[in-house]
Short mmCIF file of C-alpha atoms in Angstrom, two decimals:
data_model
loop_
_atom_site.label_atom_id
_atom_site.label_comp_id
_atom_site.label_asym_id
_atom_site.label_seq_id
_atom_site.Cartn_x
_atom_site.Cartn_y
_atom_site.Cartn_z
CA UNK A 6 7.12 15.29 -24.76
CA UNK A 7 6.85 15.66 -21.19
CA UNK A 8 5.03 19.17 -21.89
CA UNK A 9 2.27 17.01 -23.19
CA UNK A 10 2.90 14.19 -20.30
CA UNK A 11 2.05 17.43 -17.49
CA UNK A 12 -0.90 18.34 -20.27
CA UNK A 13 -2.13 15.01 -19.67
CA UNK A 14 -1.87 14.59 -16.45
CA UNK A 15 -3.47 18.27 -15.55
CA UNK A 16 -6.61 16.64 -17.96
CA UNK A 17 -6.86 13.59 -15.92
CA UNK A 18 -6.87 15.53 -12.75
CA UNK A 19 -9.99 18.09 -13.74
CA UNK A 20 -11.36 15.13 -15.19
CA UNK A 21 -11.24 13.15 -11.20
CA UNK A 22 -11.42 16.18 -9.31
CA UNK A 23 -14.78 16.97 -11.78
CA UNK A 24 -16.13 13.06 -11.56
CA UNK A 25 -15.70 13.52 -7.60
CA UNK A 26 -17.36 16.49 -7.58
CA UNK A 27 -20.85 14.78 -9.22
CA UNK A 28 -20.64 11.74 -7.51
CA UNK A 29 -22.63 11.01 -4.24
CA UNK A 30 -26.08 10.79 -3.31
CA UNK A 31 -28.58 11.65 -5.33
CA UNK A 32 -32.53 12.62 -4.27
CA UNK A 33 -34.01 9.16 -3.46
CA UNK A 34 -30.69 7.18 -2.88
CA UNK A 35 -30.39 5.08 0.24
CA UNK A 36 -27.89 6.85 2.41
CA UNK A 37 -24.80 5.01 4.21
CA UNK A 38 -24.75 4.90 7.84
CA UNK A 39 -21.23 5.20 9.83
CA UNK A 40 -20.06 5.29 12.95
CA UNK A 41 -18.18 8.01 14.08
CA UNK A 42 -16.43 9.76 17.26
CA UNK A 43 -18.91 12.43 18.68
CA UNK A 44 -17.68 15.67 21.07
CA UNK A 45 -18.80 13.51 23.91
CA UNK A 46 -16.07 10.74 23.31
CA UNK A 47 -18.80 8.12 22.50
CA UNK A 48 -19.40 6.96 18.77
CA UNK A 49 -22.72 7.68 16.65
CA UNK A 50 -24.21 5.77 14.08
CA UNK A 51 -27.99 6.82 12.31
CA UNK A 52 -28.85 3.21 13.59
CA UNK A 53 -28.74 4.07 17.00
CA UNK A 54 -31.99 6.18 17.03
CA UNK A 55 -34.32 3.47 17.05
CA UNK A 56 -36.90 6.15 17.34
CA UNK A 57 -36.07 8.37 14.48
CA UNK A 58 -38.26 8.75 11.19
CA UNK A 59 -35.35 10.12 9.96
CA UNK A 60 -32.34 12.38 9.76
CA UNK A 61 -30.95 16.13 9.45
CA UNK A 62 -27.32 15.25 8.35
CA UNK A 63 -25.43 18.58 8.12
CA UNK A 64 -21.83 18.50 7.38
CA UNK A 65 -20.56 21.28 8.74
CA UNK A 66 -17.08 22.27 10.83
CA UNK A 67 -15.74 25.48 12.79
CA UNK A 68 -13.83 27.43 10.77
CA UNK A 69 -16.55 28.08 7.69
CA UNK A 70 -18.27 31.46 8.12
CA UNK A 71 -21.46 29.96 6.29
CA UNK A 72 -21.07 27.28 8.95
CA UNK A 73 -20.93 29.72 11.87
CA UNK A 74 -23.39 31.71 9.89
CA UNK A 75 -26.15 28.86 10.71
CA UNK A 76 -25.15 27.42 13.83
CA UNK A 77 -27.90 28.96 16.10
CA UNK A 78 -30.61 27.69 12.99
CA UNK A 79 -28.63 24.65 13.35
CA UNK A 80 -29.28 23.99 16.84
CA UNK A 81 -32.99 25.72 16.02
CA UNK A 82 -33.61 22.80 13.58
CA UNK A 83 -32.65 20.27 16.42
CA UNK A 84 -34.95 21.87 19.25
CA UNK A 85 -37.76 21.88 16.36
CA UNK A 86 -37.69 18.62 14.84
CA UNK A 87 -35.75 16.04 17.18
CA UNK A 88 -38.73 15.58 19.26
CA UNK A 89 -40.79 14.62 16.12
CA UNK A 90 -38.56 11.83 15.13
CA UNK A 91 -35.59 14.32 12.99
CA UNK A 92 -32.73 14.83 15.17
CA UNK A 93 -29.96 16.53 13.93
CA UNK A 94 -26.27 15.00 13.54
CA UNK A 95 -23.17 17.20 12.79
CA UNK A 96 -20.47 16.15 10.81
CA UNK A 97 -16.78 17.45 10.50
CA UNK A 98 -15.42 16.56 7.39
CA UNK A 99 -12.22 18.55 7.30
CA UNK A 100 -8.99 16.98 7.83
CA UNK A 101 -8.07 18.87 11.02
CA UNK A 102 -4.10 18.46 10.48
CA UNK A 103 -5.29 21.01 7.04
CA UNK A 104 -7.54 23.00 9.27
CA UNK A 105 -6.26 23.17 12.83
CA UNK A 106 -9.61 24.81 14.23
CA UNK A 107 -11.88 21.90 13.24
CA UNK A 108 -9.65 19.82 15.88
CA UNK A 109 -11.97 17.32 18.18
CA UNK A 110 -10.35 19.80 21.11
CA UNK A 111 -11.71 22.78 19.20
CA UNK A 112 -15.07 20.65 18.13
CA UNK A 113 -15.91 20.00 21.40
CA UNK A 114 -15.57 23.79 22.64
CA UNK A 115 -17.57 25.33 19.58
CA UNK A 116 -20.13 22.19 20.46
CA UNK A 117 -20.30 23.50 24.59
CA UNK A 118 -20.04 27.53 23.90
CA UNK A 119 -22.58 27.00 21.47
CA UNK A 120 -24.72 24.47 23.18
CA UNK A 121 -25.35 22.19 20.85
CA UNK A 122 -28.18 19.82 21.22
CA UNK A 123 -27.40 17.42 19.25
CA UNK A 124 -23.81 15.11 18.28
CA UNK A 125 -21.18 16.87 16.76
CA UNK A 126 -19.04 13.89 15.08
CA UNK A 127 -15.87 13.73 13.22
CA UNK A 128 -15.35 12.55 10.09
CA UNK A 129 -11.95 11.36 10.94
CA UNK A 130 -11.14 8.59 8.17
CA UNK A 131 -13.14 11.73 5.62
CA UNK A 132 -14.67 8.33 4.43
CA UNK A 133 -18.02 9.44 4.81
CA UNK A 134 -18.69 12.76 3.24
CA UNK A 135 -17.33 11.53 0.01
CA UNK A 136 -20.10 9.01 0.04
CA UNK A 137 -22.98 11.48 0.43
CA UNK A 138 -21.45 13.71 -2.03
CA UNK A 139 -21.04 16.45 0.44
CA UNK A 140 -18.67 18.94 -1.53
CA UNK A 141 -19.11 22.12 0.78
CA UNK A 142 -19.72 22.86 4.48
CA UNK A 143 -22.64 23.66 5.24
CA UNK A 144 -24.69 20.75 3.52
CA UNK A 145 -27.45 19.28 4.65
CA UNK A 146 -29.16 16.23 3.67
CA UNK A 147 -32.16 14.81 5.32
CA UNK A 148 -33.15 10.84 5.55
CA UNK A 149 -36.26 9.10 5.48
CA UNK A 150 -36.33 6.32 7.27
CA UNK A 151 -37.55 3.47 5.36
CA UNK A 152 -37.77 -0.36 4.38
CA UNK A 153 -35.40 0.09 1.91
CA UNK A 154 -33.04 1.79 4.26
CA UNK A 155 -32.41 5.80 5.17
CA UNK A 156 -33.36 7.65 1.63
CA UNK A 157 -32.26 10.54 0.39
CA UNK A 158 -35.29 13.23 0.36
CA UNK A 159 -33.38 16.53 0.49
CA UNK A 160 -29.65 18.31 -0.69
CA UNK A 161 -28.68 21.44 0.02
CA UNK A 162 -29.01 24.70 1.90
CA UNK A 163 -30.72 25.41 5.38
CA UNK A 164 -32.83 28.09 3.77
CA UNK A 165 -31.86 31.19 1.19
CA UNK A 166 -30.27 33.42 3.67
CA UNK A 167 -27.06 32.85 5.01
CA UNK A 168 -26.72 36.61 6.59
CA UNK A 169 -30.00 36.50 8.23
CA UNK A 170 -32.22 34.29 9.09
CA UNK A 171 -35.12 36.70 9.78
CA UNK A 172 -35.15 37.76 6.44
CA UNK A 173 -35.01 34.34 5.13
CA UNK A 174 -38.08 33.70 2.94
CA UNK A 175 -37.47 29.77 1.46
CA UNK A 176 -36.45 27.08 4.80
CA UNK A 177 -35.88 24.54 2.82
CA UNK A 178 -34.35 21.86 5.30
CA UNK A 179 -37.91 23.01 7.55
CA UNK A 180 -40.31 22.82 4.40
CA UNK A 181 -38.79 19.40 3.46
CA UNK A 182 -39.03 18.08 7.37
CA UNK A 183 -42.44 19.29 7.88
CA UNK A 184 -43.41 17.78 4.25
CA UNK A 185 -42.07 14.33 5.67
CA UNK A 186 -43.96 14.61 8.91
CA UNK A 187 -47.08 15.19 6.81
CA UNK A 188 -46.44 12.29 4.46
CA UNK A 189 -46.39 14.60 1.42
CA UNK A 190 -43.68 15.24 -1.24
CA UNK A 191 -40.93 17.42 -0.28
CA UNK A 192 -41.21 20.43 -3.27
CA UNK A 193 -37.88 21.79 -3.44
CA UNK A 194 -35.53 18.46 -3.25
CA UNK A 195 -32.11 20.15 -4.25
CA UNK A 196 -30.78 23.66 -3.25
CA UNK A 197 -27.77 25.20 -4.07
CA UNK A 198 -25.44 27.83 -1.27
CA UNK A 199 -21.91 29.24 -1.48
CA UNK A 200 -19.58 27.25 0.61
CA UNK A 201 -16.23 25.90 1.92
CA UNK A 202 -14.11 23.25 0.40
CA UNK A 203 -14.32 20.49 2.43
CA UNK A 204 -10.30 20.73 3.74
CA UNK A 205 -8.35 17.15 2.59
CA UNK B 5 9.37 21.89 -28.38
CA UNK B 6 7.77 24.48 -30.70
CA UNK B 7 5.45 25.10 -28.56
CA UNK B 8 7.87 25.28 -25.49
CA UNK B 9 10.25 27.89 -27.90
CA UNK B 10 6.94 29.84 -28.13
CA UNK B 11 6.07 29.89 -24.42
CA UNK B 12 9.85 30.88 -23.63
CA UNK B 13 9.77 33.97 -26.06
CA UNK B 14 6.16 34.34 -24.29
CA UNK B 15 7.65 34.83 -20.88
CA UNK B 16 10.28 36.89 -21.80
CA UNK B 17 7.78 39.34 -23.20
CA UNK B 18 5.15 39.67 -20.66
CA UNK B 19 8.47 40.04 -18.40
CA UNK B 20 9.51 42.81 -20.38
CA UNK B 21 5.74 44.64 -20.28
CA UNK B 22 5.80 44.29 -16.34
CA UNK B 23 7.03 48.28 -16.53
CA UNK B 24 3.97 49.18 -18.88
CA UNK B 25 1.24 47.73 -17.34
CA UNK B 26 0.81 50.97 -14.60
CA UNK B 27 -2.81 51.14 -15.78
CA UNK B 28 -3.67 48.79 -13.16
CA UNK B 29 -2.26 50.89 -10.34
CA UNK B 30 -5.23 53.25 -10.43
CA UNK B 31 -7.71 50.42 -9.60
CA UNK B 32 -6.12 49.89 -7.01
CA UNK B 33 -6.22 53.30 -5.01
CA UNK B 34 -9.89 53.42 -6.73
CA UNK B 35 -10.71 50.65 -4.09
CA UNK B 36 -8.41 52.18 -1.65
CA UNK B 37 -10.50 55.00 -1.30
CA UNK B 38 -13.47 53.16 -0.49
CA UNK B 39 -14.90 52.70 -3.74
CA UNK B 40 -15.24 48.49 -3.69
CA UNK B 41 -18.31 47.95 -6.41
CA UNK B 42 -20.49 45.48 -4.30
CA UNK B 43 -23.17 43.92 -6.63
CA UNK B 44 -26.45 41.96 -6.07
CA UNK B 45 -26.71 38.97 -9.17
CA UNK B 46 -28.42 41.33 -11.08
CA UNK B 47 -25.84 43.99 -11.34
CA UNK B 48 -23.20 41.84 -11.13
CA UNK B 49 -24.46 39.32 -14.17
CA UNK B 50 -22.40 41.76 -16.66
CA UNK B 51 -19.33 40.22 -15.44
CA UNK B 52 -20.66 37.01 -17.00
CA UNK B 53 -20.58 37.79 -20.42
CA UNK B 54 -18.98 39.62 -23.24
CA UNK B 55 -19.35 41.01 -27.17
CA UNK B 56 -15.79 41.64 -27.71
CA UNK B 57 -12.49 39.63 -28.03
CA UNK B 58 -11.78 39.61 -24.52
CA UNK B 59 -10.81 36.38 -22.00
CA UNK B 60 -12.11 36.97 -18.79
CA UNK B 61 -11.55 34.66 -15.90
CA UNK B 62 -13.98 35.23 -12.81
CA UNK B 63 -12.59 33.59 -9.98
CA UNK B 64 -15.48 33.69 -6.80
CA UNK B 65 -12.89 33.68 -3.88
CA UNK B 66 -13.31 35.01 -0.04
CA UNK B 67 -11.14 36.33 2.76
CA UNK B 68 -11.75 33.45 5.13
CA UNK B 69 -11.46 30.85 2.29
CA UNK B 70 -7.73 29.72 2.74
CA UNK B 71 -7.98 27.58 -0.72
CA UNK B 72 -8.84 30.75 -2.16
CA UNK B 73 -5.92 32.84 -0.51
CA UNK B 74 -3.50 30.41 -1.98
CA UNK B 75 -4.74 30.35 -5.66
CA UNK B 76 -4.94 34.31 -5.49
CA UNK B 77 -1.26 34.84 -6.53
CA UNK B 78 -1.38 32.74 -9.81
CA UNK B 79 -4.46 35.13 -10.72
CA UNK B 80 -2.69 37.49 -10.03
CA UNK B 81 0.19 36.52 -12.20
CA UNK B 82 -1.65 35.41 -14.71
CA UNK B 83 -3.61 38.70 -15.06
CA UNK B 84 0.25 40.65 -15.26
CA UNK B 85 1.60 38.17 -17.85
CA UNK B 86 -1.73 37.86 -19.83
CA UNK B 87 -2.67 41.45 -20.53
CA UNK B 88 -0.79 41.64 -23.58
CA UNK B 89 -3.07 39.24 -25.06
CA UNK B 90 -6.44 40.46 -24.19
CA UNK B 91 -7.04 38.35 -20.90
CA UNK B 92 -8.47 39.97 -18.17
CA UNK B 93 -9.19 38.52 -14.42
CA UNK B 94 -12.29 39.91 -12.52
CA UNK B 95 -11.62 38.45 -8.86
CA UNK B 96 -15.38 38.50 -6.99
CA UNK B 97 -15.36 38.60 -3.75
CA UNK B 98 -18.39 36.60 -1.75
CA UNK B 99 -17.13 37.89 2.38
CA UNK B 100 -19.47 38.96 4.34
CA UNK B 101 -20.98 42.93 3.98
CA UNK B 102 -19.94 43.17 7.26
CA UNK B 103 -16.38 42.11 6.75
CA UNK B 104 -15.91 44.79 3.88
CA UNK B 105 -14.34 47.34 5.40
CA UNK B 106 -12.58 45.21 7.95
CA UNK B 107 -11.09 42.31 5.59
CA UNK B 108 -11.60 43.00 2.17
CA UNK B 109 -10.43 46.11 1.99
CA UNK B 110 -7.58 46.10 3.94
CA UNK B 111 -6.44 42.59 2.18
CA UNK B 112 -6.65 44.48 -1.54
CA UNK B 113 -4.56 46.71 0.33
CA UNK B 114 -2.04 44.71 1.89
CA UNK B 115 -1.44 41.99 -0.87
CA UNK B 116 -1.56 44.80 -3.25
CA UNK B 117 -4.29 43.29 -6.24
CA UNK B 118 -3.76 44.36 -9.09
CA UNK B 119 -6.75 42.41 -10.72
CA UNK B 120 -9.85 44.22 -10.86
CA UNK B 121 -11.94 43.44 -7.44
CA UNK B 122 -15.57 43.29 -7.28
CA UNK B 123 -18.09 42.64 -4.55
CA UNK B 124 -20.81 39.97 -4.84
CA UNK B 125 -23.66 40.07 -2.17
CA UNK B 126 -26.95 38.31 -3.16
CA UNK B 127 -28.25 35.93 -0.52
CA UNK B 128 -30.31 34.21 -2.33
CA UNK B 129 -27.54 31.70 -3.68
CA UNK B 130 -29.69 29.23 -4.76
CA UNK B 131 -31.09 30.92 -7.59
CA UNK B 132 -27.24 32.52 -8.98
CA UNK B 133 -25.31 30.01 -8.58
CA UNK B 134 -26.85 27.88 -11.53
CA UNK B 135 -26.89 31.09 -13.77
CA UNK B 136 -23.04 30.91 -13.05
CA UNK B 137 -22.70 27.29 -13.90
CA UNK B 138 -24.94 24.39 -13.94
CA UNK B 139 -22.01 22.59 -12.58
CA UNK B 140 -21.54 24.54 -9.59
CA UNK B 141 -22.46 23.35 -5.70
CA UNK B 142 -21.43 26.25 -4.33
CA UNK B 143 -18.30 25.54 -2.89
CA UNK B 144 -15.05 28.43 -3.55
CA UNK B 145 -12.79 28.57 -4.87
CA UNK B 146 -14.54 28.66 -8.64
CA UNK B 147 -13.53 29.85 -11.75
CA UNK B 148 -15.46 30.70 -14.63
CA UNK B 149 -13.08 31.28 -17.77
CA UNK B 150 -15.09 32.65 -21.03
CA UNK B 151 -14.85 34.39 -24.18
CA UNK B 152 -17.66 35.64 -26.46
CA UNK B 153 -17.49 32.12 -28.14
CA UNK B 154 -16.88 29.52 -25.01
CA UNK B 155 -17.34 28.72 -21.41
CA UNK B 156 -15.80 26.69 -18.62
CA UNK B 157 -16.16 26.44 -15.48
CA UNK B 158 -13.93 25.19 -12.77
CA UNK B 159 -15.13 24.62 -8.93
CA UNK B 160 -11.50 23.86 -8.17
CA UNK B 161 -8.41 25.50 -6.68
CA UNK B 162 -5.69 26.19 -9.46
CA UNK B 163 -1.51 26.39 -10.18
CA UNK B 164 -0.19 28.51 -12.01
CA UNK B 165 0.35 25.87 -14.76
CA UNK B 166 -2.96 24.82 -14.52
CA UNK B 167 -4.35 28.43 -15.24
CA UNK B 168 -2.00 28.33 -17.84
CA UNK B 169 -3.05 25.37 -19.60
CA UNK B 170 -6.57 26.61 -19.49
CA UNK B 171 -6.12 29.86 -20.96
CA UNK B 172 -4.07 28.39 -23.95
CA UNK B 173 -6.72 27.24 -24.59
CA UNK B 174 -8.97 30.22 -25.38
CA UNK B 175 -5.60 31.58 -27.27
CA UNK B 176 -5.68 28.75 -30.27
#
């Protein structure tokens, strides 16, 4: 009996952990906004940009190769686009007591070595990336500002080469922004990459 | 509790074959020498499939993915205890080219794998990982457990039990 009790109970796990997995935003959805701590010490929220069109979100940390992998496209996509109305905002998702090197201490020296542009925020509650469905650092998802509220126009990858960026020959999160700018449809809405768990 | 009986007599027997299964040793001076098989999609898509009466269980796992780390000796395990009854565990590794010779190699070394150890290096992610599973973001750890008759797919970290409970599975 309690053979089939543990059975269960393994079922109803894959069963969450598989129903967590899908959840989150979907292409279209109106994104949440939050407010959270950036490297600086101040907080963030999307509704401070009162100039913004809309949004690069990128959850991403400091102990993810992939994430190292794109910071310098990262901050490229910031220096690009922020002046046009996308700025970029980081977040941390990991819990940093699972992942010691995603610490705010450690955030804010990755953020100043690597010069970002651009706020670097925790996730600190890890409220936030469950709501956008963010399963994986990196993963991007860019807002459109609108009546409605900040929709959901692109999830997934920066572009389709994580080794090199050179030899990169699909930049998605750049075709998507540039589509916005020009008031066209973004082609390529949802993009798959290998990535990290998200650390809980 | 016939089922527990038959999991008891289980153990004891893939305890017993521990001795036998020396096979596996020459893999793992194969790699030693230098001979890691690094794939792109296309080569490495024959991992994905099968015509005989095999169970193969592909876990995608990294170096630098500590999930992945953790999960490796239950693979491992299961692969030893497992062989006896035609399961097989392909372990594909997604580090860095660069980090071959540095930290994969030296890792299959050091933790002594038994499992067979393959290299999977195909940038182009978004176009693979949905010919893996539909179900898959991207995120490793993932398993893929298959036969020639059924698939599932897992992007989760696993127990031993839980491994366990999948494969029996496949064995009705």
């Amino acid at each position: 009996m309690h053979k089939f009790k543990t059975f269960f109970s393994v079922i109803a796990i894959v069963i969450t952990s598989s129903i967590m997995a899908q959840s989150g935003y979907k292409v279209g959805d109106i994104a949440t906004d939050f407010k959270l701590e950036n490297v600086d010490g101040t907080m963030v929220s999307l509704s401070d940009y009162n100039q913004a069109k809309g949004y690069i979100v990128i959850f991403t940390c400091n102990t993810c190769p992939f994430s190292v992998a794109y910071e310098d496209r990262i901050v490229a996509l910031n220096n690009m686009f922020e002046a046009q109305g996308y700025p970029v905002i980081a977040i941390m998702p990991n819990n940093p007591t699972a992942s010691p090197g995603d610490s705010m201490e450690a955030m804010k020296a990755r953020s100043k070595a690597k010069g970002f542009t651009f706020p670097y925020v925790m996730d600190k509650n890890q409220e936030i990336y469950p709501k956008y469905g963010a399963s994986k650092t990196p993963h991007v998802y860019v807002l459109q500002k609108t009546k409605k509220g900040n929709q959901v126009k692109y999830i997934g990858a920066i572009d389709d080469n994580y080794q090199d960026a050179e030899a990169a020959n699909q930049k998605y999160v750049e075709d998507a922004v540039n589509a916005l700018l020009e008031g066209k449809p973004v082609l390529e809405t949802h993009t798959r990459a290998i990535g990290c768990t998200i650390k809980v | 509790m016939r089922k527990a009986l038959y999991l008891v007599i289980l153990l004891m027997f893939s305890c017993n074959n521990d001795n036998k299964v020396k096979g596996d040793e020459g893999l793992e001076k194969e790699i030693n020498a230098g001979e890691l098989k690094v794939y792109d999609f296309k080569g490495f898509e024959k991992y994905l499939s099968t015509t005989t009466d095999k169970i193969y269980v592909v876990n995608f796992w990294a170096t630098w993915c500590a999930p992945c780390v953790k999960e490796l000796p239950f693979l491992e395990e299961l692969n030893k205890n497992y062989a006896n009854q035609n399961v097989e565990v392909i372990l594909v590794s997604l580090d860095f080219p660069n980090a071959y010779e540095t930290k994969l190699k030296p890792f299959i070394k050091n933790k002594k794998l038994q499992s067979k150890v393959v290299a999977l290096n195909d940038t182009d992610s978004n176009t693979w990982i949905p010919k893996v599973s539909e179900d898959w973001s991207g995120a490793i750890p993932a398993t893929l457990i298959f036969n020639k008759e059924k698939r599932m797919f897992y992007e989760q970290s696993f127990t031993y039990a839980e491994l366990e409970n999948e494969i029996k599975q496949f064995l009705k």
